[in-house]
XYZ file of C-alpha atoms in Angstrom:
361
model
C 2.114 53.174 48.746
C 5.052 55.465 50.593
C 8.823 55.218 50.493
C 8.494 52.217 52.787
C 6.104 50.116 50.885
C 7.838 50.557 47.561
C 11.173 49.541 48.880
C 10.150 46.042 50.391
C 8.705 45.422 47.045
C 11.811 45.901 45.170
C 13.845 44.335 48.566
C 11.421 41.192 47.926
C 11.875 41.138 44.277
C 15.467 41.292 44.121
C 15.794 37.791 45.636
C 18.594 36.291 44.100
C 20.854 39.039 46.293
C 18.574 39.666 49.386
C 19.505 42.226 52.283
C 18.743 40.059 55.305
C 18.697 42.412 57.418
C 16.920 45.357 55.871
C 13.693 42.716 54.633
C 13.239 42.797 58.762
C 13.067 46.404 59.710
C 10.903 46.535 57.168
C 8.573 43.716 58.006
C 8.956 45.079 61.407
C 7.885 48.491 61.224
C 4.751 47.934 59.411
C 5.338 47.785 55.277
C 4.014 44.095 54.287
C 1.216 45.814 53.480
C -2.128 44.980 51.740
C -1.120 47.234 48.662
C 2.881 45.901 48.800
C 1.099 42.367 48.100
C -0.998 43.584 45.438
C 1.560 44.683 43.256
C 3.328 41.626 44.136
C 0.669 39.665 42.958
C -0.220 41.799 39.732
C 3.571 41.485 38.340
C 3.841 38.427 38.599
C 6.043 38.372 41.336
C 4.556 36.319 44.713
C 6.222 33.251 44.188
C 9.650 35.171 44.231
C 8.914 37.899 46.993
C 7.577 34.105 48.610
C 10.615 32.131 48.065
C 13.539 35.437 49.315
C 10.794 35.623 52.909
C 12.056 31.835 52.988
C 15.222 32.117 52.117
C 16.231 34.625 54.557
C 13.689 33.724 56.938
C 11.365 36.932 57.606
C 8.897 34.735 57.444
C 7.559 35.219 60.562
C 7.861 39.010 60.806
C 5.526 39.665 57.884
C 1.924 39.280 58.283
C 0.162 36.466 58.475
C -1.969 37.211 55.390
C 0.522 39.037 53.867
C 3.374 35.613 53.990
C 0.095 32.723 52.975
C -0.723 34.698 49.741
C 2.275 34.421 49.194
C 3.002 31.214 50.120
C -0.200 29.826 48.578
C 1.069 32.076 45.238
C 3.829 30.053 45.541
C 2.739 26.665 45.342
C -1.048 27.500 42.893
C 2.924 28.853 40.240
C 4.415 24.829 41.221
C 1.546 23.315 40.151
C 0.780 25.992 37.641
C 3.854 24.592 35.469
C 3.295 20.622 35.660
C 0.591 21.340 33.847
C 2.474 23.670 31.574
C 5.253 21.228 31.293
C 3.157 18.665 30.152
C 1.745 21.214 27.619
C 5.049 22.464 25.924
C 5.805 18.566 25.168
C 2.659 18.075 24.129
C 3.197 21.718 20.490
C 6.903 20.881 21.133
C 5.922 16.788 19.697
C 3.444 18.561 16.768
C 5.905 21.513 15.722
C 9.873 18.844 15.584
C 6.624 17.027 13.107
C 6.060 19.407 10.961
C 8.794 19.956 9.691
C 9.196 23.554 9.855
C 12.031 25.993 11.295
C 11.027 26.735 15.246
C 12.748 28.382 19.162
C 10.408 28.615 20.645
C 11.243 31.744 23.774
C 10.573 33.787 27.137
C 8.666 30.951 29.604
C 9.373 28.146 27.784
C 12.592 28.295 29.568
C 12.128 30.100 32.212
C 10.109 28.170 34.155
C 12.798 25.563 34.399
C 15.150 27.777 34.880
C 13.896 29.697 38.022
C 13.398 27.912 41.484
C 9.712 25.828 41.958
C 6.907 28.053 41.687
C 8.790 31.639 40.572
C 8.150 31.861 36.664
C 5.146 30.128 35.318
C 4.073 31.092 31.884
C 0.543 31.372 29.914
C 1.433 30.565 26.529
C 4.039 28.609 24.792
C 5.329 31.602 22.234
C 6.420 30.189 19.627
C 8.965 32.114 17.624
C 9.607 31.452 13.441
C 10.079 32.594 9.853
C 6.851 34.227 7.681
C 6.461 31.564 5.442
C 6.656 29.023 7.832
C 4.171 30.724 9.624
C 1.451 28.850 7.877
C 2.804 25.308 8.415
C 3.101 25.877 11.484
C -0.772 27.041 11.626
C -2.138 23.710 9.685
C -0.286 21.518 11.572
C -1.902 23.126 15.308
C -5.442 22.803 13.600
C -4.495 19.447 12.551
C -4.180 19.141 16.815
C -7.666 20.657 17.375
C -6.583 24.619 18.268
C -8.037 26.769 16.775
C -7.413 30.790 16.662
C -9.200 33.520 19.185
C -8.975 34.966 22.260
C -10.605 33.650 26.128
C -13.244 36.337 26.876
C -14.636 35.479 30.602
C -13.166 31.712 30.882
C -14.985 31.172 27.484
C -13.140 30.565 23.646
C -14.100 32.785 20.848
C -13.037 32.139 17.564
C -10.962 34.809 15.569
C -12.869 35.661 12.384
C -10.384 36.269 8.888
C -9.345 40.454 9.296
C -9.330 39.471 12.962
C -6.435 36.786 12.378
C -5.063 38.680 8.781
C -4.781 42.390 10.279
C -2.478 40.520 13.771
C -0.476 39.363 10.582
C 0.158 42.669 8.946
C 0.662 44.241 12.197
C 1.938 43.234 14.962
C 4.293 40.416 13.482
C 2.347 37.699 15.548
C -1.248 35.699 13.973
C -3.671 35.469 16.630
C -2.511 32.540 19.221
C -4.009 29.338 18.684
C -6.386 27.506 22.383
C -7.187 24.175 22.376
C -8.602 22.888 25.802
C -7.096 20.850 28.009
C -8.300 21.194 31.135
C -5.291 20.414 33.258
C -4.101 22.034 36.702
C -4.825 25.990 36.261
C -5.079 25.389 33.356
C -8.089 25.966 30.673
C -6.942 25.836 27.350
C -3.417 25.773 26.437
C -3.005 29.011 24.345
C 0.381 29.105 22.065
C 1.569 32.295 20.365
C 3.567 32.524 16.958
C 5.374 34.985 16.471
C 7.785 35.716 13.603
C 9.078 39.091 14.528
C 10.738 40.832 16.365
C 9.248 43.622 16.762
C 5.992 45.568 15.788
C 7.141 46.830 12.335
C 6.901 42.613 10.969
C 10.487 43.436 9.502
C 12.457 40.993 7.784
C 15.629 40.990 9.218
C 19.408 39.759 9.790
C 18.685 38.199 13.173
C 15.916 36.257 12.553
C 17.026 33.457 10.726
C 20.100 33.305 12.773
C 17.812 32.753 16.414
C 15.770 30.041 14.615
C 19.184 28.689 12.562
C 21.812 28.260 16.146
C 19.586 26.325 18.430
C 19.700 24.185 21.171
C 17.925 21.545 23.055
C 17.242 20.950 26.562
C 14.808 17.951 26.520
C 12.197 18.315 24.547
C 12.272 22.438 24.043
C 14.693 24.268 21.146
C 15.589 27.026 22.011
C 17.579 30.290 20.767
C 21.324 29.964 22.179
C 21.590 31.587 25.344
C 23.206 35.331 24.055
C 19.786 35.874 20.767
C 18.211 34.484 23.829
C 18.561 37.458 25.878
C 18.143 39.325 22.625
C 15.178 39.185 22.395
C 13.921 38.153 25.502
C 15.063 42.599 25.359
C 13.234 43.382 21.856
C 10.487 42.235 23.371
C 10.415 43.942 26.038
C 10.501 47.225 24.265
C 8.846 46.233 21.284
C 5.972 46.669 24.542
C 7.694 48.937 26.647
C 8.241 51.596 24.406
C 4.274 51.649 22.265
C 1.559 53.205 23.425
C -0.855 50.224 22.805
C 0.914 48.837 25.922
C 0.944 52.063 27.867
C -3.073 51.489 27.496
C -2.931 48.547 28.475
C -1.265 48.440 31.682
C 1.495 45.883 30.421
C 4.133 48.118 29.044
C 6.104 47.329 32.509
C 5.044 44.132 34.228
C 7.875 43.438 36.505
C 8.888 40.244 35.831
C 9.707 41.187 31.410
C 12.812 42.730 33.647
C 13.221 39.917 36.497
C 13.639 37.395 33.436
C 16.388 39.650 32.772
C 17.620 40.289 36.509
C 18.025 36.229 36.190
C 18.715 36.292 33.355
C 22.236 38.403 34.237
C 22.752 37.285 37.226
C 25.433 34.290 36.356
C 27.074 36.712 33.624
C 31.117 36.616 32.762
C 32.636 39.166 32.202
C 32.837 35.764 28.784
C 29.303 36.014 28.173
C 28.965 39.835 27.806
C 32.149 40.181 25.306
C 29.431 37.755 22.889
C 26.269 39.500 23.919
C 27.632 42.351 22.135
C 28.981 40.590 19.433
C 26.022 39.656 18.403
C 23.961 43.228 19.225
C 25.786 44.819 17.232
C 25.676 42.437 14.959
C 22.340 42.183 14.443
C 22.028 46.252 15.395
C 20.036 45.830 18.492
C 22.108 47.782 20.249
C 19.400 50.380 21.002
C 16.282 47.190 22.028
C 19.804 46.187 24.757
C 20.720 49.207 25.958
C 16.670 50.230 26.286
C 15.985 46.602 28.293
C 19.177 46.826 30.702
C 19.005 49.552 31.530
C 15.606 50.344 32.619
C 16.174 46.765 34.499
C 19.268 47.701 36.111
C 17.599 50.888 37.046
C 14.978 48.904 38.034
C 16.688 46.495 40.885
C 19.284 49.353 41.281
C 21.938 46.970 40.105
C 26.196 47.850 40.820
C 28.038 45.365 39.210
C 31.355 46.383 36.972
C 30.466 44.243 34.329
C 26.848 44.857 33.770
C 27.807 48.627 33.930
C 31.217 48.668 31.398
C 28.792 46.201 29.156
C 25.674 49.275 29.632
C 28.383 51.912 28.464
C 29.443 50.231 25.423
C 25.901 50.286 23.876
C 24.664 53.963 25.305
C 23.498 55.283 21.985
C 24.123 59.151 21.930
C 20.195 59.968 21.869
C 20.093 60.911 25.884
C 15.771 60.167 25.809
C 15.895 56.712 24.193
C 14.043 55.519 27.552
C 11.573 57.851 27.798
C 10.945 57.762 24.002
C 6.927 55.788 23.700
C 5.388 55.614 19.842
C 2.214 55.522 19.051
C 3.115 53.157 15.255
C -0.906 53.927 14.168
C -1.734 57.193 14.836
C 2.048 57.982 13.703
C 2.995 59.657 16.951
C 5.806 60.046 19.202
C 5.956 60.489 22.866
C 7.902 61.421 25.722
C 7.619 60.443 29.578
C 8.045 63.622 31.523
C 8.670 61.168 34.785
C 12.313 60.540 33.733
C 12.341 58.069 36.769
C 11.603 55.007 36.505
C 11.215 53.760 39.573
C 9.241 56.442 39.954
C 7.162 56.089 36.375
C 7.244 51.890 37.410
C 4.521 52.896 40.557
C 2.127 55.101 38.201
C -1.029 55.254 38.483
C -1.822 56.849 35.097
C 1.107 56.494 32.718
C -0.506 57.115 29.943
C -0.625 60.721 31.857
C 3.050 61.505 31.853
C 3.756 61.014 28.300
C 3.955 64.887 26.466
C 2.779 64.541 22.725
C 6.464 64.931 20.664
C 5.364 67.459 18.219
C 6.945 67.005 14.505
C 9.190 69.784 14.067
C 10.998 69.101 17.579
C 11.474 64.824 16.249
C 13.838 66.585 13.711
């Protein structure tokens, strides 16, 4: 992608404060190309981009196939979310009856908060403690769910080794699936997480996140600062862990957009509460990594956000460039320091340079 295409991509993703004249100019200059369209859809930002050109009244300047593809993504997102809401309510009912302590995460809340069609979810994410995993699993199995994976549109059950390995190494269970045949949702998926990172660690944050919850409709959700902190820890786990870079799932933009969306309405008081909770649970590294990377990607200049980041900046200057390989017990650093340039790289693995053990001391 050339610089004009990249600028249009970022301009369409920045849907809360779009620059109408710049978007218009870029579209008139021919920047609305298949490459931009592909990046928008690949990063699950098609609905957001359509919302942007609709709100800025710039759709008429875009090529017909470009705007129609974005419109279709937006419409499918709206219809898919109706199915998701049905599935989420069904899962919430099962979880409430199970008697376990839990909260729902990510899309379970955000799909309803974004403008319609702009945020979708593929699964219902559940956060709980290890002691409740069996109880929740039994409740899901009693409702017809099975553990496994979808391969080529067909459910494949997991074997015992896969179930144990996932639980031991990733702090989560093998996903649960139920065939429901809703529009745009053949299978309803439930992911159960019982750790805030890949290490499957027990910490004080997890029970606090579960006990301090809010009910929004049928959804049991963490409190606002805990919800945002979980987004940060989850994003950090993926962006800074080698296997996720291998899968090219380390910089999916919709996850950074969630932070952009939530922080847009944050006040000084909100940031103060977030700072307190971040330091209380020793999550400054994860919070800084996620928010600073998001700020750089969206090029935000909000002084309150900048002030918050200054208060949690870690002493390690390489924090944004480090990638860990837990299985191989190796550490890597990005040769490319600019996160926007890094974002568009086709092979980010090629940018990683292994840090020798002596250099890690």
